[in-house]
Amino acid sequence: MKIKNHRLYRDDDSPYPYQRSPNGGGTIDTRYLVIHFTAGGSAEQSVTWLSNPLAQASAHLVIGRDGKITQLMPFNQKAWHAGSSSWNGLTSLNSHSIGIELDNAGLLKKSQGKWKSWFGRTYPDDEVLVARHRYRLEESGWHTYTPEQLEVALEVSALLVRKYDLRDVLGHDDISPFRKVDPGPAFPMSSFRSRVMGRVEDEPDIYETITALNIRQGPGITYPSIENSPLPAKTRLEILDTNQIWKFVDVLDPVNKVSGLQGWLHGNFIRLKEEAHANG
Ligand SMILES: [Zn+2]
């Protein structure tokens, strides 16, 4: 797929279905991609509703459970998908993001032994994930996404991130915490985000130690240092995992002629290494 004049096309130059929504318009300063679920019964119903002035809502794309994409707004114009929202010092994310709606019934409740959506449809157990949303105390049912839908979402998201130089992929629940729960626990946000962003920039961030620094077997000072600890200042690192302020790192430089060290160190004593544009 490709983007021409802020519209989505297939590789053979045929356009994806396009139905301009009246709910939006005006230019945006695009920084983020925001993922939603429709909480609806079908992609067609959601496209119809998001094209209705009464909805006062829209999105740039709706992706069906079969992976069918419909575009409702050019990517350089504002769609009303985020509502009251904030992220990283920005507010009203409609003015700063592209919104993708995934056809999904959303939160499901058990009633007489069956999982039911808010609009009364029942769902088989194999389409339901039982999980607790991070803003909720109780577990509930969440309609799962289909592999076809996630694959298409991944492809179009990577394209949008590359084309519009987007900084991150966010959930509606990230930018409107407590008010919104979509795309919810059934959406694999962490792997989706890393795959989308990873396709864009394959180079991991490189860090370096600020000072000579102990490297340990676990995330805390009670864990013993590993052999060849401490690392000298300016040792280059890649962060593989995080436990609060402790970072599990891959040591990129040999230490005492030993390569491939891995272990935990305190995150206050490392910094992002400035990119070196010239070698030597
Ligand atoms: Zn939403």
GROMACS .gro file of N, CA, C and O in nm, residues 119-228:
model
  440
  119PHE      N    1  -2.444  -0.382   2.301
  119PHE     CA    2  -2.561  -0.379   2.212
  119PHE      C    3  -2.630  -0.515   2.203
  119PHE      O    4  -2.714  -0.538   2.117
  120GLY      N    5  -2.593  -0.607   2.293
  120GLY     CA    6  -2.673  -0.728   2.311
  120GLY      C    7  -2.632  -0.850   2.231
  120GLY      O    8  -2.693  -0.955   2.245
  121ARG      N    9  -2.528  -0.839   2.148
  121ARG     CA   10  -2.485  -0.957   2.073
  121ARG      C   11  -2.402  -1.047   2.165
  121ARG      O   12  -2.333  -1.000   2.254
  122THR      N   13  -2.410  -1.180   2.140
  122THR     CA   14  -2.329  -1.272   2.220
  122THR      C   15  -2.207  -1.316   2.140
  122THR      O   16  -2.208  -1.319   2.016
  123TYR      N   17  -2.101  -1.351   2.214
  123TYR     CA   18  -1.973  -1.386   2.153
  123TYR      C   19  -1.922  -1.518   2.210
  123TYR      O   20  -1.929  -1.538   2.333
  124PRO      N   21  -1.871  -1.608   2.123
  124PRO     CA   22  -1.819  -1.736   2.173
  124PRO      C   23  -1.691  -1.714   2.254
  124PRO      O   24  -1.621  -1.614   2.234
  125ASP      N   25  -1.663  -1.808   2.343
  125ASP     CA   26  -1.547  -1.795   2.432
  125ASP      C   27  -1.417  -1.772   2.355
  125ASP      O   28  -1.327  -1.702   2.403
  126ASP      N   29  -1.405  -1.832   2.236
  126ASP     CA   30  -1.278  -1.818   2.165
  126ASP      C   31  -1.262  -1.682   2.098
  126ASP      O   32  -1.160  -1.655   2.035
  127GLU      N   33  -1.361  -1.593   2.114
  127GLU     CA   34  -1.345  -1.454   2.066
  127GLU      C   35  -1.337  -1.357   2.184
  127GLU      O   36  -1.355  -1.237   2.167
  128VAL      N   37  -1.312  -1.414   2.303
  128VAL     CA   38  -1.313  -1.330   2.423
  128VAL      C   39  -1.184  -1.348   2.501
  128VAL      O   40  -1.140  -1.460   2.526
  129LEU      N   41  -1.121  -1.237   2.536
  129LEU     CA   42  -1.008  -1.240   2.629
  129LEU      C   43  -1.060  -1.192   2.764
  129LEU      O   44  -1.122  -1.086   2.772
  130VAL      N   45  -1.034  -1.270   2.869
  130VAL     CA   46  -1.071  -1.226   3.004
  130VAL      C   47  -0.948  -1.162   3.066
  130VAL      O   48  -0.843  -1.226   3.079
  131ALA      N   49  -0.958  -1.034   3.095
  131ALA     CA   50  -0.841  -0.962   3.145
  131ALA      C   51  -0.887  -0.837   3.221
  131ALA      O   52  -1.000  -0.790   3.205
  132ARG      N   53  -0.796  -0.786   3.301
  132ARG     CA   54  -0.824  -0.664   3.376
  132ARG      C   55  -0.759  -0.547   3.303
  132ARG      O   56  -0.639  -0.550   3.277
  133HIS      N   57  -0.838  -0.447   3.268
  133HIS     CA   58  -0.780  -0.325   3.212
  133HIS      C   59  -0.702  -0.253   3.321
  133HIS      O   60  -0.741  -0.258   3.437
  134ARG      N   61  -0.593  -0.187   3.287
  134ARG     CA   62  -0.510  -0.125   3.390
  134ARG      C   63  -0.583  -0.016   3.468
  134ARG      O   64  -0.538   0.022   3.576
  135TYR      N   65  -0.695   0.037   3.417
  135TYR     CA   66  -0.770   0.137   3.492
  135TYR      C   67  -0.884   0.076   3.573
  135TYR      O   68  -0.961   0.147   3.635
  136ARG      N   69  -0.900  -0.055   3.564
  136ARG     CA   70  -1.015  -0.116   3.629
  136ARG      C   71  -0.972  -0.212   3.738
  136ARG      O   72  -0.863  -0.268   3.732
  137LEU      N   73  -1.057  -0.230   3.836
  137LEU     CA   74  -1.025  -0.320   3.946
  137LEU      C   75  -1.058  -0.465   3.911
  137LEU      O   76  -0.993  -0.557   3.957
  138GLU      N   77  -1.164  -0.483   3.831
  138GLU     CA   78  -1.214  -0.617   3.804
  138GLU      C   79  -1.176  -0.664   3.665
  138GLU      O   80  -1.160  -0.583   3.573
  139GLU      N   81  -1.167  -0.796   3.653
  139GLU     CA   82  -1.151  -0.854   3.519
  139GLU      C   83  -1.283  -0.842   3.444
  139GLU      O   84  -1.390  -0.841   3.505
  140SER      N   85  -1.275  -0.836   3.312
  140SER     CA   86  -1.396  -0.845   3.231
  140SER      C   87  -1.359  -0.909   3.099
  140SER      O   88  -1.243  -0.944   3.076
  141GLY      N   89  -1.460  -0.927   3.014
  141GLY     CA   90  -1.435  -0.985   2.883
  141GLY      C   91  -1.403  -0.875   2.782
  141GLY      O   92  -1.456  -0.763   2.791
  142TRP      N   93  -1.315  -0.906   2.689
  142TRP     CA   94  -1.278  -0.811   2.583
  142TRP      C   95  -1.282  -0.885   2.451
  142TRP      O   96  -1.221  -0.992   2.437
  143HIS      N   97  -1.353  -0.830   2.355
  143HIS     CA   98  -1.362  -0.891   2.223
  143HIS      C   99  -1.222  -0.894   2.160
  143HIS      O  100  -1.155  -0.790   2.155
  144THR      N  101  -1.181  -1.009   2.112
  144THR     CA  102  -1.047  -1.017   2.054
  144THR      C  103  -1.046  -0.961   1.912
  144THR      O  104  -1.150  -0.953   1.845
  145TYR      N  105  -0.929  -0.921   1.867
  145TYR     CA  106  -0.908  -0.874   1.730
  145TYR      C  107  -0.874  -0.995   1.644
  145TYR      O  108  -0.827  -1.097   1.695
  146THR      N  109  -0.894  -0.985   1.513
  146THR     CA  110  -0.860  -1.098   1.426
  146THR      C  111  -0.717  -1.080   1.374
  146THR      O  112  -0.669  -0.967   1.360
  147PRO      N  113  -0.649  -1.192   1.342
  147PRO     CA  114  -0.514  -1.180   1.286
  147PRO      C  115  -0.511  -1.098   1.156
  147PRO      O  116  -0.418  -1.019   1.135
  148GLU      N  117  -0.614  -1.113   1.072
  148GLU     CA  118  -0.619  -1.036   0.945
  148GLU      C  119  -0.623  -0.887   0.974
  148GLU      O  120  -0.556  -0.805   0.909
  149GLN      N  121  -0.704  -0.852   1.073
  149GLN     CA  122  -0.722  -0.710   1.111
  149GLN      C  123  -0.592  -0.652   1.167
  149GLN      O  124  -0.550  -0.542   1.131
  150LEU      N  125  -0.526  -0.730   1.254
  150LEU     CA  126  -0.402  -0.681   1.315
  150LEU      C  127  -0.291  -0.669   1.211
  150LEU      O  128  -0.210  -0.576   1.215
  151GLU      N  129  -0.286  -0.763   1.116
  151GLU     CA  130  -0.182  -0.759   1.014
  151GLU      C  131  -0.198  -0.635   0.926
  151GLU      O  132  -0.100  -0.566   0.895
  152VAL      N  133  -0.322  -0.607   0.887
  152VAL     CA  134  -0.348  -0.488   0.804
  152VAL      C  135  -0.320  -0.361   0.885
  152VAL      O  136  -0.259  -0.266   0.834
  153ALA      N  137  -0.360  -0.361   1.011
  153ALA     CA  138  -0.336  -0.244   1.097
  153ALA      C  139  -0.186  -0.219   1.110
  153ALA      O  140  -0.140  -0.104   1.106
  154LEU      N  141  -0.110  -0.326   1.122
  154LEU     CA  142   0.035  -0.315   1.134
  154LEU      C  143   0.095  -0.254   1.006
  154LEU      O  144   0.179  -0.162   1.012
  155GLU      N  145   0.052  -0.304   0.894
  155GLU     CA  146   0.108  -0.257   0.767
  155GLU      C  147   0.076  -0.108   0.745
  155GLU      O  148   0.166  -0.029   0.712
  156VAL      N  149  -0.049  -0.070   0.765
  156VAL     CA  150  -0.086   0.069   0.739
  156VAL      C  151  -0.026   0.161   0.845
  156VAL      O  152   0.014   0.274   0.816
  157SER      N  153  -0.013   0.112   0.968
  157SER     CA  154   0.047   0.195   1.074
  157SER      C  155   0.193   0.223   1.044
  157SER      O  156   0.240   0.337   1.061
  158ALA      N  157   0.267   0.121   1.002
  158ALA     CA  158   0.409   0.141   0.969
  158ALA      C  159   0.423   0.241   0.855
  158ALA      O  160   0.512   0.326   0.856
  159LEU      N  161   0.332   0.231   0.757
  159LEU     CA  162   0.336   0.325   0.644
  159LEU      C  163   0.310   0.468   0.693
  159LEU      O  164   0.381   0.562   0.655
  160LEU      N  165   0.209   0.485   0.779
  160LEU     CA  166   0.175   0.619   0.829
  160LEU      C  167   0.288   0.677   0.914
  160LEU      O  168   0.320   0.796   0.902
  161VAL      N  169   0.347   0.594   0.997
  161VAL     CA  170   0.456   0.641   1.082
  161VAL      C  171   0.574   0.689   0.998
  161VAL      O  172   0.632   0.794   1.023
  162ARG      N  173   0.604   0.613   0.893
  162ARG     CA  174   0.716   0.650   0.807
  162ARG      C  175   0.684   0.776   0.727
  162ARG      O  176   0.763   0.870   0.720
  163LYS      N  177   0.562   0.778   0.668
  163LYS     CA  178   0.524   0.887   0.580
  163LYS      C  179   0.512   1.021   0.655
  163LYS      O  180   0.552   1.125   0.605
  164TYR      N  181   0.455   1.016   0.775
  164TYR     CA  182   0.430   1.140   0.849
  164TYR      C  183   0.528   1.159   0.965
  164TYR      O  184   0.507   1.248   1.048
  165ASP      N  185   0.630   1.074   0.969
  165ASP     CA  186   0.735   1.089   1.069
  165ASP      C  187   0.676   1.092   1.211
  165ASP      O  188   0.709   1.178   1.293
  166LEU      N  189   0.585   0.999   1.239
  166LEU     CA  190   0.515   0.997   1.368
  166LEU      C  191   0.610   0.947   1.477
  166LEU      O  192   0.697   0.865   1.452
  167ARG      N  193   0.588   0.997   1.598
  167ARG     CA  194   0.678   0.967   1.708
  167ARG      C  195   0.643   0.841   1.783
  167ARG      O  196   0.727   0.782   1.850
  168ASP      N  197   0.514   0.803   1.781
  168ASP     CA  198   0.476   0.687   1.861
  168ASP      C  199   0.335   0.642   1.824
  168ASP      O  200   0.260   0.716   1.761
  169VAL      N  201   0.305   0.521   1.867
  169VAL     CA  202   0.170   0.465   1.855
  169VAL      C  203   0.110   0.463   1.995
  169VAL      O  204   0.172   0.411   2.089
  170LEU      N  205  -0.009   0.518   2.009
  170LEU     CA  206  -0.073   0.529   2.140
  170LEU      C  207  -0.212   0.468   2.135
  170LEU      O  208  -0.274   0.460   2.029
  171GLY      N  209  -0.262   0.426   2.251
  171GLY     CA  210  -0.402   0.386   2.262
  171GLY      C  211  -0.485   0.505   2.305
  171GLY      O  212  -0.435   0.599   2.368
  172HIS      N  213  -0.615   0.501   2.272
  172HIS     CA  214  -0.704   0.607   2.319
  172HIS      C  215  -0.699   0.612   2.473
  172HIS      O  216  -0.708   0.718   2.533
  173ASP      N  217  -0.680   0.493   2.534
  173ASP     CA  218  -0.671   0.488   2.681
  173ASP      C  219  -0.542   0.550   2.734
  173ASP      O  220  -0.534   0.583   2.852
  174ASP      N  221  -0.442   0.567   2.648
  174ASP     CA  222  -0.320   0.637   2.691
  174ASP      C  223  -0.343   0.787   2.698
  174ASP      O  224  -0.293   0.854   2.789
  175ILE      N  225  -0.417   0.840   2.602
  175ILE     CA  226  -0.430   0.987   2.591
  175ILE      C  227  -0.554   1.040   2.662
  175ILE      O  228  -0.563   1.160   2.688
  176SER      N  229  -0.651   0.951   2.690
  176SER     CA  230  -0.771   0.990   2.765
  176SER      C  231  -0.789   0.893   2.881
  176SER      O  232  -0.888   0.820   2.889
  177PRO      N  233  -0.691   0.890   2.974
  177PRO     CA  234  -0.695   0.787   3.078
  177PRO      C  235  -0.821   0.796   3.162
  177PRO      O  236  -0.869   0.905   3.190
  178PHE      N  237  -0.875   0.683   3.200
  178PHE     CA  238  -0.994   0.667   3.284
  178PHE      C  239  -1.122   0.700   3.209
  178PHE      O  240  -1.224   0.637   3.231
  179ARG      N  241  -1.118   0.795   3.114
  179ARG     CA  242  -1.239   0.824   3.036
  179ARG      C  243  -1.259   0.717   2.929
  179ARG      O  244  -1.372   0.685   2.892
  180LYS      N  245  -1.150   0.661   2.876
  180LYS     CA  246  -1.158   0.565   2.766
  180LYS      C  247  -1.080   0.438   2.799
  180LYS      O  248  -0.975   0.446   2.864
  181VAL      N  249  -1.128   0.325   2.752
  181VAL     CA  250  -1.056   0.198   2.774
  181VAL      C  251  -1.011   0.133   2.644
  181VAL      O  252  -0.956   0.023   2.645
  182ASP      N  253  -1.037   0.197   2.530
  182ASP     CA  254  -0.996   0.135   2.403
  182ASP      C  255  -0.852   0.172   2.368
  182ASP      O  256  -0.806   0.280   2.407
  183PRO      N  257  -0.778   0.085   2.298
  183PRO     CA  258  -0.822  -0.043   2.239
  183PRO      C  259  -0.825  -0.159   2.338
  183PRO      O  260  -0.865  -0.268   2.300
  184GLY      N  261  -0.787  -0.138   2.464
  184GLY     CA  262  -0.807  -0.239   2.567
  184GLY      C  263  -0.705  -0.352   2.568
  184GLY      O  264  -0.617  -0.359   2.483
  185PRO      N  265  -0.719  -0.442   2.666
  185PRO     CA  266  -0.619  -0.548   2.686
  185PRO      C  267  -0.609  -0.649   2.572
  185PRO      O  268  -0.507  -0.717   2.560
  186ALA      N  269  -0.713  -0.660   2.489
  186ALA     CA  270  -0.705  -0.758   2.380
  186ALA      C  271  -0.617  -0.707   2.265
  186ALA      O  272  -0.579  -0.785   2.177
  187PHE      N  273  -0.584  -0.579   2.266
  187PHE     CA  274  -0.496  -0.526   2.162
  187PHE      C  275  -0.351  -0.539   2.209
  187PHE      O  276  -0.316  -0.490   2.317
  188PRO      N  277  -0.265  -0.606   2.128
  188PRO     CA  278  -0.127  -0.632   2.171
  188PRO      C  279  -0.039  -0.509   2.154
  188PRO      O  280   0.052  -0.506   2.071
  189MET      N  281  -0.065  -0.405   2.235
  189MET     CA  282  -0.004  -0.274   2.211
  189MET      C  283   0.149  -0.278   2.212
  189MET      O  284   0.213  -0.218   2.125
  190SER      N  285   0.205  -0.350   2.309
  190SER     CA  286   0.350  -0.339   2.319
  190SER      C  287   0.422  -0.402   2.200
  190SER      O  288   0.512  -0.342   2.141
  191SER      N  289   0.378  -0.520   2.156
  191SER     CA  290   0.444  -0.579   2.040
  191SER      C  291   0.407  -0.505   1.912
  191SER      O  292   0.488  -0.488   1.822
  192PHE      N  293   0.282  -0.456   1.906
  192PHE     CA  294   0.238  -0.379   1.789
  192PHE      C  295   0.324  -0.253   1.774
  192PHE      O  296   0.377  -0.225   1.667
  193ARG      N  297   0.338  -0.183   1.885
  193ARG     CA  298   0.417  -0.059   1.883
  193ARG      C  299   0.562  -0.087   1.841
  193ARG      O  300   0.617  -0.018   1.756
  194SER      N  301   0.621  -0.191   1.902
  194SER     CA  302   0.762  -0.212   1.868
  194SER      C  303   0.777  -0.260   1.725
  194SER      O  304   0.873  -0.225   1.657
  195ARG      N  305   0.681  -0.338   1.675
  195ARG     CA  306   0.691  -0.380   1.535
  195ARG      C  307   0.671  -0.261   1.441
  195ARG      O  308   0.743  -0.246   1.343
  196VAL      N  309   0.573  -0.176   1.472
  196VAL     CA  310   0.548  -0.060   1.385
  196VAL      C  311   0.667   0.037   1.388
  196VAL      O  312   0.717   0.078   1.284
  197MET      N  313   0.713   0.069   1.507
  197MET     CA  314   0.822   0.165   1.517
  197MET      C  315   0.953   0.100   1.471
  197MET      O  316   1.038   0.167   1.413
  198GLY      N  317   0.967  -0.029   1.495
  198GLY     CA  318   1.088  -0.101   1.457
  198GLY      C  319   1.106  -0.111   1.307
  198GLY      O  320   1.216  -0.113   1.255
  199ARG      N  321   0.992  -0.117   1.236
  199ARG     CA  322   1.002  -0.121   1.090
  199ARG      C  323   1.050   0.013   1.037
  199ARG      O  324   1.100   0.024   0.928
  200VAL      N  325   1.027   0.116   1.118
  200VAL     CA  326   1.064   0.250   1.076
  200VAL      C  327   1.212   0.274   1.103
  200VAL      O  328   1.287   0.315   1.016
  201GLU      N  329   1.253   0.250   1.225
  201GLU     CA  330   1.395   0.270   1.257
  201GLU      C  331   1.446   0.144   1.325
  201GLU      O  332   1.417   0.117   1.440
  202ASP      N  333   1.524   0.069   1.252
  202ASP     CA  334   1.572  -0.058   1.303
  202ASP      C  335   1.684  -0.041   1.405
  202ASP      O  336   1.713  -0.131   1.481
  203GLU      N  337   1.747   0.076   1.404
  203GLU     CA  338   1.859   0.100   1.493
  203GLU      C  339   1.810   0.121   1.636
  203GLU      O  340   1.732   0.211   1.662
  204PRO      N  341   1.854   0.039   1.731
  204PRO     CA  342   1.816   0.064   1.871
  204PRO      C  343   1.891   0.185   1.926
  204PRO      O  344   1.996   0.222   1.875
  205ASP      N  345   1.834   0.248   2.030
  205ASP     CA  346   1.903   0.358   2.097
  205ASP      C  347   2.027   0.304   2.168
  205ASP      O  348   2.021   0.200   2.233
  206ILE      N  349   2.137   0.374   2.155
  206ILE     CA  350   2.261   0.335   2.222
  206ILE      C  351   2.284   0.429   2.341
  206ILE      O  352   2.274   0.552   2.328
  207TYR      N  353   2.309   0.368   2.457
  207TYR     CA  354   2.337   0.443   2.580
  207TYR      C  355   2.485   0.426   2.615
  207TYR      O  356   2.553   0.339   2.562
  208GLU      N  357   2.532   0.509   2.709
  208GLU     CA  358   2.667   0.489   2.761
  208GLU      C  359   2.668   0.517   2.911
  208GLU      O  360   2.585   0.592   2.962
  209THR      N  361   2.763   0.452   2.979
  209THR     CA  362   2.777   0.478   3.122
  209THR      C  363   2.838   0.617   3.140
  209THR      O  364   2.925   0.659   3.064
  210ILE      N  365   2.790   0.689   3.244
  210ILE     CA  366   2.842   0.822   3.272
  210ILE      C  367   2.970   0.810   3.355
  210ILE      O  368   3.060   0.892   3.345
  211THR      N  369   2.975   0.707   3.437
  211THR     CA  370   3.086   0.688   3.530
  211THR      C  371   3.115   0.538   3.537
  211THR      O  372   3.042   0.459   3.479
  212ALA      N  373   3.222   0.500   3.606
  212ALA     CA  374   3.244   0.357   3.628
  212ALA      C  375   3.123   0.303   3.705
  212ALA      O  376   3.078   0.366   3.801
  213LEU      N  377   3.068   0.190   3.660
  213LEU     CA  378   2.937   0.149   3.711
  213LEU      C  379   2.930  -0.001   3.728
  213LEU      O  380   2.962  -0.078   3.637
  214ASN      N  381   2.884  -0.043   3.847
  214ASN     CA  382   2.866  -0.185   3.872
  214ASN      C  383   2.754  -0.241   3.788
  214ASN      O  384   2.650  -0.177   3.770
  215ILE      N  385   2.774  -0.361   3.739
  215ILE     CA  386   2.671  -0.431   3.663
  215ILE      C  387   2.639  -0.559   3.740
  215ILE      O  388   2.729  -0.631   3.780
  216ARG      N  389   2.508  -0.582   3.764
  216ARG     CA  390   2.466  -0.682   3.863
  216ARG      C  391   2.380  -0.792   3.803
  216ARG      O  392   2.329  -0.780   3.693
  217GLN      N  393   2.366  -0.897   3.884
  217GLN     CA  394   2.288  -1.013   3.839
  217GLN      C  395   2.137  -0.989   3.846
  217GLN      O  396   2.060  -1.067   3.790
  218GLY      N  397   2.095  -0.886   3.917
  218GLY     CA  398   1.952  -0.859   3.930
  218GLY      C  399   1.928  -0.711   3.947
  218GLY      O  400   2.023  -0.633   3.964
  219PRO      N  401   1.800  -0.668   3.945
  219PRO     CA  402   1.766  -0.526   3.950
  219PRO      C  403   1.766  -0.470   4.092
  219PRO      O  404   1.661  -0.442   4.149
  220GLY      N  405   1.883  -0.452   4.151
  220GLY     CA  406   1.893  -0.394   4.285
  220GLY      C  407   2.033  -0.410   4.338
  220GLY      O  408   2.108  -0.497   4.292
  221ILE      N  409   2.067  -0.326   4.437
  221ILE     CA  410   2.205  -0.330   4.489
  221ILE      C  411   2.230  -0.453   4.575
  221ILE      O  412   2.344  -0.484   4.609
  222THR      N  413   2.125  -0.526   4.611
  222THR     CA  414   2.144  -0.648   4.690
  222THR      C  415   2.193  -0.763   4.602
  222THR      O  416   2.240  -0.864   4.654
  223TYR      N  417   2.183  -0.748   4.471
  223TYR     CA  418   2.232  -0.855   4.383
  223TYR      C  419   2.383  -0.840   4.364
  223TYR      O  420   2.433  -0.728   4.355
  224PRO      N  421   2.456  -0.953   4.356
  224PRO     CA  422   2.600  -0.944   4.337
  224PRO      C  423   2.637  -0.886   4.201
  224PRO      O  424   2.561  -0.900   4.104
  225SER      N  425   2.753  -0.823   4.196
  225SER     CA  426   2.807  -0.775   4.068
  225SER      C  427   2.849  -0.895   3.984
  225SER      O  428   2.890  -0.998   4.039
  226ILE      N  429   2.840  -0.881   3.854
  226ILE     CA  430   2.887  -0.990   3.768
  226ILE      C  431   3.038  -0.978   3.749
  226ILE      O  432   3.097  -0.874   3.779
  227GLU      N  433   3.096  -1.083   3.700
  227GLU     CA  434   3.240  -1.084   3.676
  227GLU      C  435   3.274  -0.974   3.574
  227GLU      O  436   3.195  -0.949   3.483
  228ASN      N  437   3.385  -0.909   3.590
  228ASN     CA  438   3.431  -0.799   3.506
  228ASN      C  439   3.361  -0.667   3.535
  228ASN      O  440   3.383  -0.569   3.466
   0.00000   0.00000   0.00000
